[in-house]
Amino acid sequence: MKLKKLFIFCIIFLLLTILFQNIGGKKEEITEVVLITGFEPFNGYEINPSELIAEELNGTNIKNATIIGIVLPVDYNMAKEAIMNAIEKYNPSIIISLGLAYYRRMICIEKVAINFRSIYINNKWTGIEKINVTAPLFIISSLPTFKITEEIREEGIPARQSFFAGTYLCNYIFFITLHYIRENNLSIKAGFIHVPPLDEQAKHGMKLDEMVEAVRTAVDVSMER
């Protein structure tokens, strides 16, 4: 009888030990935050797929990361304020900003942000100016752009690297984000992805679920150490 009680006690002790080890292991897991940004519709386009992607991914998880998706206004100052507030609030380890490039036919992983932006007066383009007069002429994306491109292609989704993000809001957000990270010595990876229009917007467009999958792949690859 004593041996039987001792055996039962040992089994219970072993089960409790395993249980508490598992609970402790879960508590030790570090949850990262990945910030995904899109833009509101602009330039007469009723839909901006970058907005839909950010909303679709918001609140989801990839590996041990929580995705925060936000939509930026189509305004230099307001967009800058929104993304800076988001960086301060969420302290992300990765930032991937998205934007619509209507005439592109595939996912474009941007490699270079340039220190120039277009000037518009009364909605008319009047030239370009430096974004920051003391900053470098360009900053390279800190995302593994080549590997992201290859992995997206492996999923059967058309993709390529791009070396020009334009001179409007897409490049602007790309540049100021990288510059802010550099100036404040933050350990954040950041980059920009241009997406084509939806297939319902143009013949050369892409399905939304393919775009979402491409961005999920970009996050997954960027999280690799």
PDB file of C-alpha atoms in Angstrom, residues 9-224:
ATOM      1  CA  PHE A   9       2.633  10.693  -5.439  1.00  0.00           C
ATOM      2  CA  CYS A  10       5.594  10.496  -7.844  1.00  0.00           C
ATOM      3  CA  ILE A  11       3.292  10.488 -10.883  1.00  0.00           C
ATOM      4  CA  ILE A  12       1.375  13.527  -9.600  1.00  0.00           C
ATOM      5  CA  PHE A  13       4.626  15.345  -8.788  1.00  0.00           C
ATOM      6  CA  LEU A  14       5.984  14.616 -12.273  1.00  0.00           C
ATOM      7  CA  LEU A  15       2.813  15.860 -13.974  1.00  0.00           C
ATOM      8  CA  LEU A  16       2.779  19.057 -11.910  1.00  0.00           C
ATOM      9  CA  THR A  17       6.455  19.675 -12.697  1.00  0.00           C
ATOM     10  CA  ILE A  18       5.812  19.355 -16.447  1.00  0.00           C
ATOM     11  CA  LEU A  19       2.754  21.608 -16.186  1.00  0.00           C
ATOM     12  CA  PHE A  20       4.597  24.406 -14.391  1.00  0.00           C
ATOM     13  CA  GLN A  21       7.551  24.160 -16.780  1.00  0.00           C
ATOM     14  CA  ASN A  22       5.193  24.675 -19.725  1.00  0.00           C
ATOM     15  CA  ILE A  23       3.523  27.628 -18.040  1.00  0.00           C
ATOM     16  CA  GLY A  24       6.898  29.177 -17.284  1.00  0.00           C
ATOM     17  CA  GLY A  25       8.018  28.610 -20.867  1.00  0.00           C
ATOM     18  CA  LYS A  26       5.025  30.493 -22.214  1.00  0.00           C
ATOM     19  CA  LYS A  27       5.715  33.439 -19.946  1.00  0.00           C
ATOM     20  CA  GLU A  28       9.285  33.640 -21.214  1.00  0.00           C
ATOM     21  CA  GLU A  29       8.214  33.980 -24.846  1.00  0.00           C
ATOM     22  CA  ILE A  30       8.976  37.419 -26.241  1.00  0.00           C
ATOM     23  CA  THR A  31       6.273  38.881 -28.455  1.00  0.00           C
ATOM     24  CA  GLU A  32       7.531  41.264 -31.122  1.00  0.00           C
ATOM     25  CA  VAL A  33       5.509  43.934 -32.855  1.00  0.00           C
ATOM     26  CA  VAL A  34       5.595  44.421 -36.609  1.00  0.00           C
ATOM     27  CA  LEU A  35       4.160  47.701 -37.878  1.00  0.00           C
ATOM     28  CA  ILE A  36       2.500  47.630 -41.304  1.00  0.00           C
ATOM     29  CA  THR A  37       1.392  50.934 -42.804  1.00  0.00           C
ATOM     30  CA  GLY A  38      -0.802  51.640 -45.814  1.00  0.00           C
ATOM     31  CA  PHE A  39      -2.232  54.809 -47.336  1.00  0.00           C
ATOM     32  CA  GLU A  40      -5.714  56.158 -47.843  1.00  0.00           C
ATOM     33  CA  PRO A  41      -7.004  56.410 -51.439  1.00  0.00           C
ATOM     34  CA  PHE A  42      -5.409  59.220 -53.462  1.00  0.00           C
ATOM     35  CA  ASN A  43      -5.238  60.817 -56.899  1.00  0.00           C
ATOM     36  CA  GLY A  44      -8.776  59.817 -57.833  1.00  0.00           C
ATOM     37  CA  TYR A  45      -8.354  56.107 -57.087  1.00  0.00           C
ATOM     38  CA  GLU A  46     -11.334  54.964 -55.049  1.00  0.00           C
ATOM     39  CA  ILE A  47      -9.455  52.029 -53.538  1.00  0.00           C
ATOM     40  CA  ASN A  48      -5.908  51.847 -52.230  1.00  0.00           C
ATOM     41  CA  PRO A  49      -4.923  48.192 -51.798  1.00  0.00           C
ATOM     42  CA  SER A  50      -2.182  49.165 -49.335  1.00  0.00           C
ATOM     43  CA  GLU A  51      -4.933  50.342 -46.973  1.00  0.00           C
ATOM     44  CA  LEU A  52      -6.802  47.044 -47.353  1.00  0.00           C
ATOM     45  CA  ILE A  53      -3.650  44.998 -46.703  1.00  0.00           C
ATOM     46  CA  ALA A  54      -2.818  46.931 -43.524  1.00  0.00           C
ATOM     47  CA  GLU A  55      -6.370  46.461 -42.283  1.00  0.00           C
ATOM     48  CA  GLU A  56      -6.396  42.765 -43.214  1.00  0.00           C
ATOM     49  CA  LEU A  57      -3.169  42.040 -41.317  1.00  0.00           C
ATOM     50  CA  ASN A  58      -3.943  44.206 -38.293  1.00  0.00           C
ATOM     51  CA  GLY A  59      -4.228  42.073 -35.156  1.00  0.00           C
ATOM     52  CA  THR A  60      -2.917  38.884 -36.764  1.00  0.00           C
ATOM     53  CA  ASN A  61       0.186  36.964 -35.707  1.00  0.00           C
ATOM     54  CA  ILE A  62       3.195  35.821 -37.694  1.00  0.00           C
ATOM     55  CA  LYS A  63       5.587  33.577 -35.769  1.00  0.00           C
ATOM     56  CA  ASN A  64       5.942  35.270 -32.376  1.00  0.00           C
ATOM     57  CA  ALA A  65       5.010  38.726 -33.675  1.00  0.00           C
ATOM     58  CA  THR A  66       1.799  40.681 -33.447  1.00  0.00           C
ATOM     59  CA  ILE A  67       0.969  42.740 -36.520  1.00  0.00           C
ATOM     60  CA  ILE A  68      -0.215  46.308 -36.056  1.00  0.00           C
ATOM     61  CA  GLY A  69      -1.681  47.720 -39.244  1.00  0.00           C
ATOM     62  CA  ILE A  70      -2.370  51.438 -39.578  1.00  0.00           C
ATOM     63  CA  VAL A  71      -3.521  53.650 -42.448  1.00  0.00           C
ATOM     64  CA  LEU A  72      -1.690  56.916 -43.102  1.00  0.00           C
ATOM     65  CA  PRO A  73      -3.348  60.076 -44.442  1.00  0.00           C
ATOM     66  CA  VAL A  74      -2.319  61.411 -47.846  1.00  0.00           C
ATOM     67  CA  ASP A  75      -0.511  64.448 -46.477  1.00  0.00           C
ATOM     68  CA  TYR A  76       3.195  64.906 -45.770  1.00  0.00           C
ATOM     69  CA  ASN A  77       2.907  66.370 -42.277  1.00  0.00           C
ATOM     70  CA  MET A  78      -0.030  64.263 -41.124  1.00  0.00           C
ATOM     71  CA  ALA A  79       1.520  61.042 -42.420  1.00  0.00           C
ATOM     72  CA  LYS A  80       4.807  61.828 -40.679  1.00  0.00           C
ATOM     73  CA  GLU A  81       3.045  62.535 -37.390  1.00  0.00           C
ATOM     74  CA  ALA A  82       1.017  59.327 -37.647  1.00  0.00           C
ATOM     75  CA  ILE A  83       3.960  57.015 -38.263  1.00  0.00           C
ATOM     76  CA  MET A  84       6.156  58.661 -35.624  1.00  0.00           C
ATOM     77  CA  ASN A  85       3.364  58.315 -33.066  1.00  0.00           C
ATOM     78  CA  ALA A  86       2.966  54.655 -34.026  1.00  0.00           C
ATOM     79  CA  ILE A  87       6.688  53.967 -33.605  1.00  0.00           C
ATOM     80  CA  GLU A  88       6.652  55.555 -30.157  1.00  0.00           C
ATOM     81  CA  LYS A  89       3.442  53.801 -29.119  1.00  0.00           C
ATOM     82  CA  TYR A  90       4.116  50.267 -30.362  1.00  0.00           C
ATOM     83  CA  ASN A  91       7.935  50.081 -30.309  1.00  0.00           C
ATOM     84  CA  PRO A  92       8.057  47.753 -33.328  1.00  0.00           C
ATOM     85  CA  SER A  93      11.020  45.593 -34.262  1.00  0.00           C
ATOM     86  CA  ILE A  94      10.091  45.749 -37.952  1.00  0.00           C
ATOM     87  CA  ILE A  95       8.297  48.385 -40.034  1.00  0.00           C
ATOM     88  CA  ILE A  96       7.025  47.619 -43.515  1.00  0.00           C
ATOM     89  CA  SER A  97       5.267  50.494 -45.227  1.00  0.00           C
ATOM     90  CA  LEU A  98       3.088  49.871 -48.263  1.00  0.00           C
ATOM     91  CA  GLY A  99       1.881  52.027 -51.116  1.00  0.00           C
ATOM     92  CA  LEU A 100       0.045  51.778 -54.417  1.00  0.00           C
ATOM     93  CA  ALA A 101       2.017  52.071 -57.650  1.00  0.00           C
ATOM     94  CA  TYR A 102      -0.851  51.965 -60.129  1.00  0.00           C
ATOM     95  CA  TYR A 103       1.138  51.211 -63.273  1.00  0.00           C
ATOM     96  CA  ARG A 104       3.253  48.437 -61.783  1.00  0.00           C
ATOM     97  CA  ARG A 105       2.285  44.854 -62.470  1.00  0.00           C
ATOM     98  CA  MET A 106       3.889  43.078 -59.530  1.00  0.00           C
ATOM     99  CA  ILE A 107       5.024  43.390 -55.931  1.00  0.00           C
ATOM    100  CA  CYS A 108       8.032  45.742 -55.812  1.00  0.00           C
ATOM    101  CA  ILE A 109      10.406  45.533 -52.859  1.00  0.00           C
ATOM    102  CA  GLU A 110      12.039  48.953 -52.633  1.00  0.00           C
ATOM    103  CA  LYS A 111      15.772  49.051 -51.964  1.00  0.00           C
ATOM    104  CA  VAL A 112      16.573  52.784 -51.798  1.00  0.00           C
ATOM    105  CA  ALA A 113      14.872  55.798 -50.211  1.00  0.00           C
ATOM    106  CA  ILE A 114      15.966  59.158 -51.655  1.00  0.00           C
ATOM    107  CA  ASN A 115      16.102  62.506 -49.881  1.00  0.00           C
ATOM    108  CA  PHE A 116      13.715  64.298 -52.252  1.00  0.00           C
ATOM    109  CA  ARG A 117      10.009  64.948 -52.368  1.00  0.00           C
ATOM    110  CA  SER A 118       7.648  66.486 -54.892  1.00  0.00           C
ATOM    111  CA  ILE A 119       6.225  69.941 -54.215  1.00  0.00           C
ATOM    112  CA  TYR A 120       2.538  70.482 -54.922  1.00  0.00           C
ATOM    113  CA  ILE A 121       0.805  73.862 -54.930  1.00  0.00           C
ATOM    114  CA  ASN A 122      -2.978  73.852 -55.444  1.00  0.00           C
ATOM    115  CA  ASN A 123      -2.699  70.161 -56.370  1.00  0.00           C
ATOM    116  CA  LYS A 124      -0.239  70.978 -59.148  1.00  0.00           C
ATOM    117  CA  TRP A 125       3.297  69.602 -59.262  1.00  0.00           C
ATOM    118  CA  THR A 126       5.812  72.458 -59.184  1.00  0.00           C
ATOM    119  CA  GLY A 127       9.137  70.692 -58.600  1.00  0.00           C
ATOM    120  CA  ILE A 128      11.116  68.766 -56.010  1.00  0.00           C
ATOM    121  CA  GLU A 129      12.947  69.654 -52.825  1.00  0.00           C
ATOM    122  CA  LYS A 130      15.075  67.915 -50.229  1.00  0.00           C
ATOM    123  CA  ILE A 131      13.161  66.195 -47.452  1.00  0.00           C
ATOM    124  CA  ASN A 132      15.890  66.974 -44.925  1.00  0.00           C
ATOM    125  CA  VAL A 133      18.712  69.367 -45.835  1.00  0.00           C
ATOM    126  CA  THR A 134      21.166  67.776 -43.383  1.00  0.00           C
ATOM    127  CA  ALA A 135      20.367  64.143 -44.173  1.00  0.00           C
ATOM    128  CA  PRO A 136      22.179  61.970 -46.745  1.00  0.00           C
ATOM    129  CA  LEU A 137      20.978  61.847 -50.345  1.00  0.00           C
ATOM    130  CA  PHE A 138      19.732  58.290 -49.927  1.00  0.00           C
ATOM    131  CA  ILE A 139      19.332  55.546 -47.323  1.00  0.00           C
ATOM    132  CA  ILE A 140      19.271  51.815 -48.035  1.00  0.00           C
ATOM    133  CA  SER A 141      16.412  49.667 -46.765  1.00  0.00           C
ATOM    134  CA  SER A 142      17.356  47.576 -43.736  1.00  0.00           C
ATOM    135  CA  LEU A 143      15.102  44.728 -44.863  1.00  0.00           C
ATOM    136  CA  PRO A 144      16.596  41.720 -46.715  1.00  0.00           C
ATOM    137  CA  THR A 145      15.071  42.880 -49.991  1.00  0.00           C
ATOM    138  CA  PHE A 146      16.637  40.258 -52.263  1.00  0.00           C
ATOM    139  CA  LYS A 147      15.598  37.343 -50.063  1.00  0.00           C
ATOM    140  CA  ILE A 148      12.096  38.757 -49.624  1.00  0.00           C
ATOM    141  CA  THR A 149      11.756  39.017 -53.401  1.00  0.00           C
ATOM    142  CA  GLU A 150      12.934  35.440 -53.916  1.00  0.00           C
ATOM    143  CA  GLU A 151      10.624  34.037 -51.236  1.00  0.00           C
ATOM    144  CA  ILE A 152       7.597  35.864 -52.646  1.00  0.00           C
ATOM    145  CA  ARG A 153       8.401  34.455 -56.086  1.00  0.00           C
ATOM    146  CA  GLU A 154       8.612  30.990 -54.533  1.00  0.00           C
ATOM    147  CA  GLU A 155       4.986  31.484 -53.506  1.00  0.00           C
ATOM    148  CA  GLY A 156       4.129  31.957 -57.174  1.00  0.00           C
ATOM    149  CA  ILE A 157       3.501  35.688 -56.776  1.00  0.00           C
ATOM    150  CA  PRO A 158       5.186  38.062 -59.273  1.00  0.00           C
ATOM    151  CA  ALA A 159       7.780  40.224 -57.489  1.00  0.00           C
ATOM    152  CA  ARG A 160      10.983  42.147 -58.110  1.00  0.00           C
ATOM    153  CA  GLN A 161      13.365  44.511 -56.387  1.00  0.00           C
ATOM    154  CA  SER A 162      12.956  48.188 -57.219  1.00  0.00           C
ATOM    155  CA  PHE A 163      15.494  50.979 -56.896  1.00  0.00           C
ATOM    156  CA  PHE A 164      13.183  53.966 -57.207  1.00  0.00           C
ATOM    157  CA  ALA A 165      10.218  54.550 -54.888  1.00  0.00           C
ATOM    158  CA  GLY A 166       9.212  57.807 -56.572  1.00  0.00           C
ATOM    159  CA  THR A 167       9.239  61.288 -55.060  1.00  0.00           C
ATOM    160  CA  TYR A 168       5.812  61.408 -53.453  1.00  0.00           C
ATOM    161  CA  LEU A 169       4.469  60.121 -50.139  1.00  0.00           C
ATOM    162  CA  CYS A 170       5.671  56.539 -50.559  1.00  0.00           C
ATOM    163  CA  ASN A 171       9.315  57.531 -50.829  1.00  0.00           C
ATOM    164  CA  TYR A 172       8.787  60.275 -48.230  1.00  0.00           C
ATOM    165  CA  ILE A 173       7.564  57.846 -45.554  1.00  0.00           C
ATOM    166  CA  PHE A 174      10.254  55.356 -46.557  1.00  0.00           C
ATOM    167  CA  PHE A 175      13.000  57.973 -46.146  1.00  0.00           C
ATOM    168  CA  ILE A 176      11.851  59.680 -42.942  1.00  0.00           C
ATOM    169  CA  THR A 177      11.329  56.320 -41.239  1.00  0.00           C
ATOM    170  CA  LEU A 178      14.838  55.111 -42.056  1.00  0.00           C
ATOM    171  CA  HIS A 179      16.331  58.480 -41.126  1.00  0.00           C
ATOM    172  CA  TYR A 180      14.486  58.569 -37.796  1.00  0.00           C
ATOM    173  CA  ILE A 181      15.710  55.073 -36.956  1.00  0.00           C
ATOM    174  CA  ARG A 182      19.288  55.994 -37.854  1.00  0.00           C
ATOM    175  CA  GLU A 183      19.289  59.289 -35.955  1.00  0.00           C
ATOM    176  CA  ASN A 184      17.903  57.663 -32.807  1.00  0.00           C
ATOM    177  CA  ASN A 185      20.040  54.502 -33.001  1.00  0.00           C
ATOM    178  CA  LEU A 186      16.974  52.268 -32.914  1.00  0.00           C
ATOM    179  CA  SER A 187      17.248  48.548 -33.612  1.00  0.00           C
ATOM    180  CA  ILE A 188      14.340  48.509 -36.049  1.00  0.00           C
ATOM    181  CA  LYS A 189      14.359  46.980 -39.518  1.00  0.00           C
ATOM    182  CA  ALA A 190      12.382  49.076 -41.974  1.00  0.00           C
ATOM    183  CA  GLY A 191      11.525  49.141 -45.633  1.00  0.00           C
ATOM    184  CA  PHE A 192       8.889  49.816 -48.253  1.00  0.00           C
ATOM    185  CA  ILE A 193       6.853  47.677 -50.641  1.00  0.00           C
ATOM    186  CA  HIS A 194       4.916  48.984 -53.626  1.00  0.00           C
ATOM    187  CA  VAL A 195       1.869  46.991 -54.669  1.00  0.00           C
ATOM    188  CA  PRO A 196      -0.014  47.054 -57.990  1.00  0.00           C
ATOM    189  CA  PRO A 197      -3.713  47.888 -58.239  1.00  0.00           C
ATOM    190  CA  LEU A 198      -6.345  45.280 -57.474  1.00  0.00           C
ATOM    191  CA  ASP A 199      -7.470  43.048 -60.316  1.00  0.00           C
ATOM    192  CA  GLU A 200     -10.842  44.788 -60.132  1.00  0.00           C
ATOM    193  CA  GLN A 201      -9.140  48.164 -60.702  1.00  0.00           C
ATOM    194  CA  ALA A 202      -7.025  47.292 -63.732  1.00  0.00           C
ATOM    195  CA  LYS A 203      -6.364  44.439 -66.161  1.00  0.00           C
ATOM    196  CA  HIS A 204      -2.783  44.209 -64.929  1.00  0.00           C
ATOM    197  CA  GLY A 205      -3.910  44.176 -61.285  1.00  0.00           C
ATOM    198  CA  MET A 206      -3.428  41.518 -58.631  1.00  0.00           C
ATOM    199  CA  LYS A 207      -5.779  39.747 -56.249  1.00  0.00           C
ATOM    200  CA  LEU A 208      -5.884  41.119 -52.707  1.00  0.00           C
ATOM    201  CA  ASP A 209      -5.180  37.745 -51.103  1.00  0.00           C
ATOM    202  CA  GLU A 210      -1.981  37.441 -53.167  1.00  0.00           C
ATOM    203  CA  MET A 211      -0.820  40.867 -51.988  1.00  0.00           C
ATOM    204  CA  VAL A 212      -1.600  39.983 -48.373  1.00  0.00           C
ATOM    205  CA  GLU A 213       0.327  36.719 -48.704  1.00  0.00           C
ATOM    206  CA  ALA A 214       3.282  38.578 -50.230  1.00  0.00           C
ATOM    207  CA  VAL A 215       3.427  40.988 -47.289  1.00  0.00           C
ATOM    208  CA  ARG A 216       3.102  38.105 -44.812  1.00  0.00           C
ATOM    209  CA  THR A 217       6.066  36.479 -46.530  1.00  0.00           C
ATOM    210  CA  ALA A 218       8.031  39.733 -46.303  1.00  0.00           C
ATOM    211  CA  VAL A 219       7.361  39.864 -42.562  1.00  0.00           C
ATOM    212  CA  ASP A 220       8.309  36.214 -42.105  1.00  0.00           C
ATOM    213  CA  VAL A 221      11.618  36.649 -43.947  1.00  0.00           C
ATOM    214  CA  SER A 222      12.404  39.925 -42.156  1.00  0.00           C
ATOM    215  CA  MET A 223      12.007  38.226 -38.778  1.00  0.00           C
ATOM    216  CA  GLU A 224      14.782  35.744 -39.519  1.00  0.00           C
TER     217      GLU A 224
END
